[in-house]
Each structure stands twice: as structure tokens, then as C-alpha cells.
Short mmCIF file of C-alpha atoms and ligand atoms in Angstrom, two decimals:
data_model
loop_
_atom_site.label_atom_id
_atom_site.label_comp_id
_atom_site.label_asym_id
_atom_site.label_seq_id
_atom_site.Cartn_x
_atom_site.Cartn_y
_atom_site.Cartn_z
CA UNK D 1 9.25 18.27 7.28
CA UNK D 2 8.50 16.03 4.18
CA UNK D 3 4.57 16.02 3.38
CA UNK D 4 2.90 12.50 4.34
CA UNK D 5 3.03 9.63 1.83
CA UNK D 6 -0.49 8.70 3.33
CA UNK D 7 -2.93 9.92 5.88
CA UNK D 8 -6.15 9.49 6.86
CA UNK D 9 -8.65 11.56 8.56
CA UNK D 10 -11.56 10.41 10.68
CA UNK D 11 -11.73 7.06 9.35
CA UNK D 12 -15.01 4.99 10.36
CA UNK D 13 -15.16 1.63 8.79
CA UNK D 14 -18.39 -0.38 10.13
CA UNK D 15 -20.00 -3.24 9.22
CA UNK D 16 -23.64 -3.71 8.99
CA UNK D 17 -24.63 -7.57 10.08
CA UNK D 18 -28.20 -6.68 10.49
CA UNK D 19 -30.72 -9.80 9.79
CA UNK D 20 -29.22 -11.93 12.66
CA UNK D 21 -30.26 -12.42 16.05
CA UNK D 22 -28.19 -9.62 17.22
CA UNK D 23 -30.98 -7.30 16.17
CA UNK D 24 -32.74 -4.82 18.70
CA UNK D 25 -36.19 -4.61 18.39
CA UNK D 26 -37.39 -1.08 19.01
CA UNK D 27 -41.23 -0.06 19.37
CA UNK D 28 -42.20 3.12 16.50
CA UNK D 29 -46.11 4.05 16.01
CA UNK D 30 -47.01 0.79 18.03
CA UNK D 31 -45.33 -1.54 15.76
CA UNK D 32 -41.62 -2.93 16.76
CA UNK D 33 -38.92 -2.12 13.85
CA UNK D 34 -35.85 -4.09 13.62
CA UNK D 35 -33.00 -1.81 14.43
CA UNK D 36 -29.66 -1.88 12.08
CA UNK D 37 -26.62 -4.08 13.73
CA UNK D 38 -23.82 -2.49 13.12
CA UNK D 39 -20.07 -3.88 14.08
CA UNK D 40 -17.99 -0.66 14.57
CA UNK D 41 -14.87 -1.99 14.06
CA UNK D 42 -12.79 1.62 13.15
CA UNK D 43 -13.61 4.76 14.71
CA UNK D 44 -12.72 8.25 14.37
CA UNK D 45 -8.85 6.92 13.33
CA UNK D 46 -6.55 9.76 12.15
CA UNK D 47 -3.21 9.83 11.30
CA UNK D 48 -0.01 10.28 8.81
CA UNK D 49 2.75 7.89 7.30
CA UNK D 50 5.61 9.76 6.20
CA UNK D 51 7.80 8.09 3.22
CA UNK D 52 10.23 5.48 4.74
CA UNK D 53 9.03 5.21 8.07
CA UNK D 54 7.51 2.13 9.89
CA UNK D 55 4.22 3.02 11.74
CA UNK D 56 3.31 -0.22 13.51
CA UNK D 57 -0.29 -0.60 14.60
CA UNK D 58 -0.39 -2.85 17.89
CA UNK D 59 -3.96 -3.69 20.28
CA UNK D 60 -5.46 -7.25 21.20
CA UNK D 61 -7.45 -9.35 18.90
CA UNK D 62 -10.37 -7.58 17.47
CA UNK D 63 -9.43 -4.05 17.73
CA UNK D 64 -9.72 -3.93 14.40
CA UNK D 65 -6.02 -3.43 13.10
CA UNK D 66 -7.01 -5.60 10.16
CA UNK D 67 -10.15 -3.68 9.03
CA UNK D 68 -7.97 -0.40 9.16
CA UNK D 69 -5.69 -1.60 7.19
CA UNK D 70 -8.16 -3.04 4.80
CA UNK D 71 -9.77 0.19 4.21
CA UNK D 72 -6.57 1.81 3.70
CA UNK D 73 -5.71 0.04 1.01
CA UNK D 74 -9.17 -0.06 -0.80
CA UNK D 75 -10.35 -3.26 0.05
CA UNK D 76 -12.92 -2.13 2.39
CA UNK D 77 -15.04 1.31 1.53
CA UNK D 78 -15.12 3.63 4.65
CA UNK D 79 -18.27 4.68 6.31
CA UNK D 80 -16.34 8.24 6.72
CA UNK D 81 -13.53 10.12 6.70
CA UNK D 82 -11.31 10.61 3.89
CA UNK D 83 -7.38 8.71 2.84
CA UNK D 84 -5.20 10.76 0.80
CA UNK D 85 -2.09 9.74 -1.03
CA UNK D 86 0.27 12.21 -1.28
CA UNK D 87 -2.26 15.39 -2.69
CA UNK D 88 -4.64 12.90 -4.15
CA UNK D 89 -7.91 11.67 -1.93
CA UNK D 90 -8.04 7.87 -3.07
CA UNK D 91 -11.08 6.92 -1.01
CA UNK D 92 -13.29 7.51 -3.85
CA UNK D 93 -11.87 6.96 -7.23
CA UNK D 94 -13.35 4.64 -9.60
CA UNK D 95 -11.54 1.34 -10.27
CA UNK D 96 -9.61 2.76 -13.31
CA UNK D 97 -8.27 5.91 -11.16
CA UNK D 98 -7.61 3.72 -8.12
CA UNK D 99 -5.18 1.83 -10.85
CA UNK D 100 -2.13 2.98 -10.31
CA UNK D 101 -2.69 3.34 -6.51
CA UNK D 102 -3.22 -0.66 -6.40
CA UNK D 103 1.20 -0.99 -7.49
CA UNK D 104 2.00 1.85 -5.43
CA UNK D 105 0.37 0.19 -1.99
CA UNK D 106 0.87 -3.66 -1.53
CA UNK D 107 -0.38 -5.82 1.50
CA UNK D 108 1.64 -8.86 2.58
CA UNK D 109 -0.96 -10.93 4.63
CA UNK D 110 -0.75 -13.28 8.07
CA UNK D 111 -0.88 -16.37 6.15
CA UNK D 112 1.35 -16.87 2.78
CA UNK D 113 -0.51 -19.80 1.98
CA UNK D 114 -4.01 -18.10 1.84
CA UNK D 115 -2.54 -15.34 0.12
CA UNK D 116 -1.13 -17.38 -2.77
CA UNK D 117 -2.91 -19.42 -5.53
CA UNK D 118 -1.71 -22.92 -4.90
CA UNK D 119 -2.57 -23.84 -8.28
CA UNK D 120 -0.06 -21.18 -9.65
CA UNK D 121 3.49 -21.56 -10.35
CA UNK D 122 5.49 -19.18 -8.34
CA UNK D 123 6.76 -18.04 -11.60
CA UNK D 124 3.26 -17.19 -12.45
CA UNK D 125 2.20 -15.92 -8.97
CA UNK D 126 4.91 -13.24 -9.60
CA UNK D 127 4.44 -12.78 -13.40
CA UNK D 128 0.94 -12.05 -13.43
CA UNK D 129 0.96 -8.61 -11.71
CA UNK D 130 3.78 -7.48 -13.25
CA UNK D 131 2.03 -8.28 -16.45
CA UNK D 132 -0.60 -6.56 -15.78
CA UNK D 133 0.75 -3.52 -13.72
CA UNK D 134 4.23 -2.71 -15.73
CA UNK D 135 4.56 -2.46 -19.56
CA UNK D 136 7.76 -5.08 -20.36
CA UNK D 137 8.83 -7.68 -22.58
CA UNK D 138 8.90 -11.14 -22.31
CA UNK D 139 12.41 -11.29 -21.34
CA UNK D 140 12.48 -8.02 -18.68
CA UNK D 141 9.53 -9.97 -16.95
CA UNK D 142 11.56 -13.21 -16.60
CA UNK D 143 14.63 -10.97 -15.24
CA UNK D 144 12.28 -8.93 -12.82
CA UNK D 145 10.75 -12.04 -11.65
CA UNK D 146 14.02 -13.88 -11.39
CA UNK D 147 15.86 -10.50 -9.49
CA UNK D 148 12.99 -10.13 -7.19
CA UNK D 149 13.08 -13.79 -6.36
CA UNK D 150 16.79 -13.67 -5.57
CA UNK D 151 16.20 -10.25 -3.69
CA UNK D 152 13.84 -12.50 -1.12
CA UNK D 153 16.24 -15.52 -0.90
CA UNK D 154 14.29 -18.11 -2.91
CA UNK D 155 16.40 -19.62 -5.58
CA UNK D 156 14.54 -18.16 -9.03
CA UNK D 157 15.73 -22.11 -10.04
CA UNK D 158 12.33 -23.25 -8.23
CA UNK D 159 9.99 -20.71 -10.08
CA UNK D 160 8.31 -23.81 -11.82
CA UNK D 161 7.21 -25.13 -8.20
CA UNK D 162 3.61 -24.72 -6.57
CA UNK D 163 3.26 -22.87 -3.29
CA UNK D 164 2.96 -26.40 -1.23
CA UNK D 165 6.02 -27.31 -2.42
CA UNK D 166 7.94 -24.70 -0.52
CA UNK D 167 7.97 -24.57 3.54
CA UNK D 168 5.81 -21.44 5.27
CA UNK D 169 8.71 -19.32 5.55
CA UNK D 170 9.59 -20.08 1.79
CA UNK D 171 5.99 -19.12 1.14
CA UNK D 172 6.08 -15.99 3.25
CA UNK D 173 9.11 -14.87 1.15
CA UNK D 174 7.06 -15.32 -1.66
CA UNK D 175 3.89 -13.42 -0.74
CA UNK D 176 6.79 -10.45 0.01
CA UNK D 177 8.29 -11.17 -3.77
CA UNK D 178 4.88 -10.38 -5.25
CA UNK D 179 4.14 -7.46 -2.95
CA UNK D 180 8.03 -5.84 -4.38
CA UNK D 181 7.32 -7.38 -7.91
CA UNK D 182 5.48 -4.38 -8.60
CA UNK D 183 7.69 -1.73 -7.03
CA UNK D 184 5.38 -0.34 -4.32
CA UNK D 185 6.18 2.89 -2.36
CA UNK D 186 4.06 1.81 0.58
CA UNK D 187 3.29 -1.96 2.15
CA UNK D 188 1.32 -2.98 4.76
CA UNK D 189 1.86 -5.82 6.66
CA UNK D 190 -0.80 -7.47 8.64
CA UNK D 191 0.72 -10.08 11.06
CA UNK D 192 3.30 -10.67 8.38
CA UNK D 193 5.18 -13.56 10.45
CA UNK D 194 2.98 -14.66 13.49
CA UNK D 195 2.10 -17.50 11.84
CA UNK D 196 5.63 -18.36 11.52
CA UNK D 197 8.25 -20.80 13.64
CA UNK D 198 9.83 -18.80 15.48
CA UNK D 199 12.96 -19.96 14.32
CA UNK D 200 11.82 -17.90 10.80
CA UNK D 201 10.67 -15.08 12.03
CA UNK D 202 13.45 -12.85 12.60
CA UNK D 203 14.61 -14.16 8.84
CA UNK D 204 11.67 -12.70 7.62
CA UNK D 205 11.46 -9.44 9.49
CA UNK D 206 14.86 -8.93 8.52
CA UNK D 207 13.96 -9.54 4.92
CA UNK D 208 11.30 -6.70 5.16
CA UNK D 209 13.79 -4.45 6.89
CA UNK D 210 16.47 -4.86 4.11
CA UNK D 211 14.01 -4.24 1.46
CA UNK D 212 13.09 -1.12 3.07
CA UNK D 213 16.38 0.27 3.18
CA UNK D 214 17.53 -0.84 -0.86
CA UNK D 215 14.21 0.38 -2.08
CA UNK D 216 13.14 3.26 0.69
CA UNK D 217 10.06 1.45 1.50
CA UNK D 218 7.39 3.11 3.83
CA UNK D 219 5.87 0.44 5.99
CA UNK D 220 2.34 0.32 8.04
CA UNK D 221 3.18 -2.90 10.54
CA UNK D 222 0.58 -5.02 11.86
CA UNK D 223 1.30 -6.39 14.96
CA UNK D 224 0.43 -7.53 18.32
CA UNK D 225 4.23 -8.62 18.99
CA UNK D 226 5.25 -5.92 21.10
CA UNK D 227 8.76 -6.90 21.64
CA UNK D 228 9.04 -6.75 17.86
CA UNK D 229 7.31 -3.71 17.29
CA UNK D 230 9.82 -2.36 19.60
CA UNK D 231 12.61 -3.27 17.35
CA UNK D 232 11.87 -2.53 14.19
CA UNK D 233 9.00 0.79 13.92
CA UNK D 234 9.50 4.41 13.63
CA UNK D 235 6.21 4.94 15.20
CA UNK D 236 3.54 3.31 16.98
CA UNK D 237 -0.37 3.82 17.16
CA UNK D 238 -1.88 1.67 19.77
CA UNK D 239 -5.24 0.68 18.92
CA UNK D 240 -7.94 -0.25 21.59
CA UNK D 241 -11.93 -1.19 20.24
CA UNK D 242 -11.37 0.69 16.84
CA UNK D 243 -9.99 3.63 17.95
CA UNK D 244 -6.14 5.37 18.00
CA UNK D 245 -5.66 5.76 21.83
CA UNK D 246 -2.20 6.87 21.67
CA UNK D 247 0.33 7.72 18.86
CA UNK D 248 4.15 8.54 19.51
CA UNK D 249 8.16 7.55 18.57
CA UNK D 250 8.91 4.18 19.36
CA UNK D 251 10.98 4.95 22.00
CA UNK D 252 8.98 7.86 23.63
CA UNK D 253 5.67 5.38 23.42
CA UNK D 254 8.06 2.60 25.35
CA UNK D 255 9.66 4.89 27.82
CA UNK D 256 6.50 6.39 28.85
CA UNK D 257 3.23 5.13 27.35
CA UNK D 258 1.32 7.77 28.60
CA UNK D 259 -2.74 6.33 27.97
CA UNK D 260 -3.82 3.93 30.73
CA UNK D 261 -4.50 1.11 27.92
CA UNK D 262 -0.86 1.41 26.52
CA UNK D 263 0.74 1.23 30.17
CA UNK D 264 -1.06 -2.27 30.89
CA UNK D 265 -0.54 -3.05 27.41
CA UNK D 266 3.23 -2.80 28.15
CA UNK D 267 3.56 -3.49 31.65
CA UNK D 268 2.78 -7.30 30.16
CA UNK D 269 6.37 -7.03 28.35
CA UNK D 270 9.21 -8.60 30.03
CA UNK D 271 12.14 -6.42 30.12
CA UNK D 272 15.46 -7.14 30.49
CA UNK D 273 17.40 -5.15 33.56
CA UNK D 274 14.26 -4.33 34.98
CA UNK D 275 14.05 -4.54 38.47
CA UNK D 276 10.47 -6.02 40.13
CA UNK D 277 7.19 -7.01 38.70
CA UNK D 278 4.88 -3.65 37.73
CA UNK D 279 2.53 -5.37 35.70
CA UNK D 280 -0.58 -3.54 35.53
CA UNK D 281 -4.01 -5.94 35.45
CA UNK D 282 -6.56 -4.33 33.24
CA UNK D 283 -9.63 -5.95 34.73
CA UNK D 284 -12.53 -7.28 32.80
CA UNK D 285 -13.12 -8.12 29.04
CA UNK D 286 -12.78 -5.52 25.58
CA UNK D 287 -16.62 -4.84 24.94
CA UNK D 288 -17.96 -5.77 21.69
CA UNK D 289 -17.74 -3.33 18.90
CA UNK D 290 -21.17 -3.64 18.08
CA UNK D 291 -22.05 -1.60 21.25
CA UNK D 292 -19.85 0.68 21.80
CA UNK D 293 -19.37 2.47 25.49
CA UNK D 294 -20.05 6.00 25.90
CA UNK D 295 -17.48 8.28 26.14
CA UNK D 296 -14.04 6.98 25.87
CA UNK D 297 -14.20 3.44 24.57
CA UNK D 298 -11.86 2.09 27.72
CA UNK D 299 -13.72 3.67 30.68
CA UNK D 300 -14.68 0.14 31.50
CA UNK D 301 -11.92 -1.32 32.30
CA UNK D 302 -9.78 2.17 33.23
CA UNK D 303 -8.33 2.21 36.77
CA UNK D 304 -8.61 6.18 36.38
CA UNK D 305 -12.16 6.24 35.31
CA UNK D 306 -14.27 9.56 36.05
CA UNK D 307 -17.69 10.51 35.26
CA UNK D 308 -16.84 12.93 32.67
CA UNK D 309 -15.14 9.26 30.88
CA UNK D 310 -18.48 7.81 30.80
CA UNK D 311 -19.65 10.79 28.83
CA UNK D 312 -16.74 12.40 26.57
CA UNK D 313 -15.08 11.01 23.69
CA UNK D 314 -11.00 12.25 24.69
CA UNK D 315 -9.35 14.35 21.86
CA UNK D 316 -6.03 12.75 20.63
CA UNK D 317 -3.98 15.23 22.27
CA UNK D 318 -0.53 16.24 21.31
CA UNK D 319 2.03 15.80 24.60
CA UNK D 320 5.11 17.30 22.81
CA UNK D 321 7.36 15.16 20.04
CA UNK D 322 4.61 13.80 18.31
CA UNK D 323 3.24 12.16 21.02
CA UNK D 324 -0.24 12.35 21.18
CA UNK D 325 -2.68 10.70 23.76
CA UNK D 326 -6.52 10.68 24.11
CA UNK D 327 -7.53 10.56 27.54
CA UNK D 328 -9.16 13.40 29.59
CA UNK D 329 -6.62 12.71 32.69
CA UNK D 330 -2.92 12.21 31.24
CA UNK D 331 -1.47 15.29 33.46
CA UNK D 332 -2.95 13.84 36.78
CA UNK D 333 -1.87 10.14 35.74
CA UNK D 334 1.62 11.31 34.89
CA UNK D 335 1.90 13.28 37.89
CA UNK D 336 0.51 10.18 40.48
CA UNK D 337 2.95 8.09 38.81
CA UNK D 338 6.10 10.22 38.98
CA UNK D 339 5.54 9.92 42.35
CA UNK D 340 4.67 6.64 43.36
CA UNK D 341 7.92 5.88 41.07
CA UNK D 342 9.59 8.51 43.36
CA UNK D 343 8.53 6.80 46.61
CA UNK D 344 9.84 3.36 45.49
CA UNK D 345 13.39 4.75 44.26
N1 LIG N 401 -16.25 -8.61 7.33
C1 LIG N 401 -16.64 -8.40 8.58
N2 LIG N 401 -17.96 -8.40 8.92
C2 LIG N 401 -18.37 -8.16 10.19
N3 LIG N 401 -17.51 -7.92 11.21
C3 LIG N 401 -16.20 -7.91 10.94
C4 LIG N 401 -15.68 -8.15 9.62
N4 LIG N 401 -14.33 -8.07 9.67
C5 LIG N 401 -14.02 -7.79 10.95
N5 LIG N 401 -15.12 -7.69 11.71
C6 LIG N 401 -15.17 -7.39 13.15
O1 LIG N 401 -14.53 -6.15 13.31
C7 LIG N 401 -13.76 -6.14 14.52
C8 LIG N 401 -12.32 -5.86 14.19
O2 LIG N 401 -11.77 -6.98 13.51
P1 LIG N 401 -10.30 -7.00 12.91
O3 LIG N 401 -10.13 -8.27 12.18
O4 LIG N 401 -10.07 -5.75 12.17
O5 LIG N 401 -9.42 -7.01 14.23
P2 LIG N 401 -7.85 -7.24 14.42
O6 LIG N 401 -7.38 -6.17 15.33
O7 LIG N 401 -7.20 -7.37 13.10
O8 LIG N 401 -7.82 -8.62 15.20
P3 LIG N 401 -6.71 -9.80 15.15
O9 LIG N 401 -5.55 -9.33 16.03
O10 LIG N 401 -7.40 -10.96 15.74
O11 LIG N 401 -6.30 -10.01 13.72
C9 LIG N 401 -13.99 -7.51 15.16
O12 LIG N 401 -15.03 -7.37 16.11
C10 LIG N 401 -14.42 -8.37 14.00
O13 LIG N 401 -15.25 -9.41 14.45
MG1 LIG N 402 -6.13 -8.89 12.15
#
């Protein structure tokens, strides 16, 4: 099998908010010390992107999808853990060696308008990095520009206009223009059309699918679009309070999700054909990342729960076909299901 484009290894990425009122006071040599706050937003995440696939990230708001990807692609330092591109460890190179890494790995953001300068041209939105990434004339910048314009359906005739001029969708094609302006190997894209109409976003997820195929792309999706996710990933890591709780093919992760998390997660999806209602409830809230549980990070709110939960971080473990699952109880959950699925046939 082809060695990974990327892959990280026990990434931690936490932020310290310390100075608020979030601080616990603790009591050392009969004085009380202010103890750090710390939001742990990725834990312990581990995995590998091969070149050309689409690894789609999916868990609820605030599971921290968005930091991951942020440290991935060097906006964010890790606490720990280590990213390597292809041979090379990037996660500590100085700004000039982390150079050619920043062409190689674009991010295409939730919200074009954010992401763009509206007090740049779109002609100079897209000039700039090429300018500054690629070594070409005048002439093979306008023609770069121009093709990569054309390539996301936005007539290279309107390169003069600002970013409000065009409508989100317009603007989202954009953001993906500067992203391929560079000619990355590997993009990640962070809720690249939720804040769409829904009327645009299968225009623009079809946009990023036919630039993958003309220029072999290797995508990490954000998403929490499951029905989506479905459609267009290789993979899928579900994600639940910074941590990778299961990992597997698309189709082997929606056939059988095998962590409790992922089936409630999907038992939400509607499915066509399906016969009956077996949505699973996941009682109570996610906990807060800034304490977080014992043990496996879902005990809380797992209808499985044990003692040995409450006091042992799971392993990722592999279940065959690159499906991998951490929870201490998969075999006995697998096993009560095939037969309560048996009993209703
Ligand atoms: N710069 C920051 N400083 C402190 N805490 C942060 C920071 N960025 C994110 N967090 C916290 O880290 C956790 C993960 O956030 P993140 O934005 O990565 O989640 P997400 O999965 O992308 O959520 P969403 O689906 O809403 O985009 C949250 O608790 C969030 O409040
Ligand atoms: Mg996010």
C-alpha cells in the first residue's frame, strides 16, 4: 500500500484560558494557588491520509474538528504528538522550512466571506499567493489566475470585482480558486458549504469533487453533514470531546458503526428503504473539554457504561478492514445487537 501523504500521531492540542473565573483554587503550604485552565480540545488523535482519498472528520459542535484541523495545517502548535508529511515531521520547522509545506496543504474555510479580503480584487486575492509561492511572469500569473478561475466556474471577466460583489456561493468558489491557485497536494475543508443555500451546496461539493479527480487531490472533510459525508469520503473518523472514537471505510462505518457514540450519531440519519424508527437517544449533554471525564470521554452518556469505562482510556482498536474502534465492550455490543436485530427479523 502507498505510504501516507499525512499522519499524525498522538496529537494533543489544548488551550490554556487560565486568568478567568474558570480557575480552581487549590490550597499548597497553606496558601491557595490558582490552578492552570486548560480547554482540551484534541486528545490523543492518531491517524493517516493516504494521497487522493477523502477522510471526513464528523462529531457535534465543539468536538474540536476545527482545532484538529488547525493544528494540522500549522496554524495551531500542538501540545504533543508529532504530524509528518510524507518522511518529513512538519510540526516543528521554522517558518522558512514550513515554506513549502504552506502551497502543498491549503484550507478552504466555513465562511468565504471571512476568508477573503473584501478590500481585494479577486484578481488580487488569487494573484498574491501565487506571487509569492510560484516563480512566474507577469503574463503566466494572469493565465494561472484566469485558468483557475474558469476551473471553479467564475467568469475570469469579473476578476476586477470585490468579494461583496459576488453572491456566497460565487465567494465560496473563490476561497476554493485560491486554495488550487497554488497547486496543493492536500486541502482541508472545514464546513466548506454549511453556510451555504442549500440550493448551492451540491454545486460546490461537486466542484471540490471534480477538482479532486483532474488534479488527484487528497482531501481532509470537515463536516457534521452526515448524509454528505456519506456521499462523497473514502473514510471517516468520528470525533466525540477531542478524541477519534472510531475510524473505518465509508461504507463499513455506515453499515455498522460499531462505537456506541457513532450508532446514535447515525441512528439520527433518515434513511431511505428503511423500515421503523431505531433512533438511539444519547441522554444528557457533551461535557466540557476543560474537564475532561475519566476513562473513556463518553462513559457519561454511554448506554453500555461499566466501571472499568469510568477508569480506562479504550485503545483505538483495529476490527478488521481498517476499521478501528475504541471502546472496551465492542464484541459484547455487537453480539447484543445481532440479536435483538435477529429477534425483530
Ligand atoms: N482559540 C481557542 N481558545 C480557547 N478554546 C478554544 C479555542 N478554539 C476552540 N476552542 C474550544 O475548543 C473546543 C473545540 O472547538 P472546535 O472549534 O475545534 O470544535 P468544532 O468541532 O470545530 O465545532 P463546530 O462544529 O462548532 O465548528 C471547544 O470547546 C472550543 O470552545
Ligand atoms: Mg469547527
Amino acid at each position: 500500500m502507498e505510504a501516507p501523504l499525512l499522519s499524525i500521531h498522538n496529537l494533543d492540542k489544548h488551550f490554556d484560558i487560565s486568568g478567568g473565573l474558570l480557575d480552581q483554587l487549590r490550597w499548597k503550604g497553606g496558601k491557595p494557588v490558582r490552578e492552570r485552565t486548560m480547554v482540551r480540545a484534541v486528545n490523543r488523535v492518531s491517524f493517516e491520509i493516504r494521497k487522493g482519498e477523502t477522510l471526513s472528520v464528523v462529531g457535534e459542535s465543539g468536538c474540536g474538528k476545527s482545532t484538529l484541523a488547525r493544528t494540522i495545517i500549522g496554524l495551531y502548535p500542538p501540545n504533543r504528538g508529532e504530524i509528518f508529511y510524507r518522511e518529513e515531521r512538519i510540526d516543528r520547522l521554522s517558518p522558512a522550512r514550513m515554506l513549502p509545506y504552506r502551497t502543498k496543504m491549503q484550507m478552504v474555510f466555513q465562511d468565504p466571506y471571512a476568508s477573503l479580503n473584501p478590500r481585494m480584487r479577486v484578481r488580487e486575492t488569487l494573484e498574491e499567493p501565487v506571487r509569492f509561492h510560484r516563480r512566474l511572469s507577469g503574463a503566466e500569473i494572469k493565465d494561472c489566475v484566469a485558468q483557475v478561475m474558469e476551473q471553479v466556474g467564475v467568469d475570469p471577466s469579473w476578476a476586477d470585482r470585490y468579494p461583496h460583489e459576488f453572491s456566497g456561493g460565487q465567494r465560496q468558489r473563490i476561497s476554493i480558486a485560491r486554495a488550487l491557485v497554488v497547486n496543493p497536494e492536500f486541502i482541508i475543508a472545514d464546513e466548506p458549504i454549511s453556510a451555504l443555500d442549500v440550493s448551492i451546496q451540491a454545486q460546490i461539493l461537486n466542484l471540490l469533487m471534480d477538482a479532486q479527480q483532474e488534479r488527484q487531490l487528497t482531501y481532509l472533510f470537515i463536516s457534521h453533514d452526515l448524509s454528505v459525508v456519506e456521499h462523497i469520503s473514502t473514510r471517516v473518523a468520528v470525533m466525540y470531546l477531542g478524541t477519534v472514537c472510531e475510524l473505518a471505510p465509508v461504507d463499513a462505518l455506515f453499515d455498522g458503526p460499531l462505537h456506541p457514540y457513532t450508532q446514535a450519531l447515525l441512528s439520527a440519519i433518515p434513511r431511505l428503504g428503511e423500515k421503523g424508527s431505531r433512533h438511539i437517544k444519547i441522554e444528557g449533554d457533551v461535557p466540557t473539554p476543560i474537564q475532561l471525564p475519566t476513562g473513556c470521554v463518553f462513559h457519561g452518556r454511554c448506554p453500555h457504561v461499566r466501571t472499568v469505562c469510568t477508569e480506562t482510556v479504550p485503545k483505538l482498536r483495529d476490527f478488521g478492514g481498517g476499521h478501528f474502534a475504541a471502546c472496551h465492550f465492542i464484541e459484547e455490543i455487537t453480539a447484543r445487537r445481532a440479536e435483538t436485530s435477529g429477534h425483530l427479523a
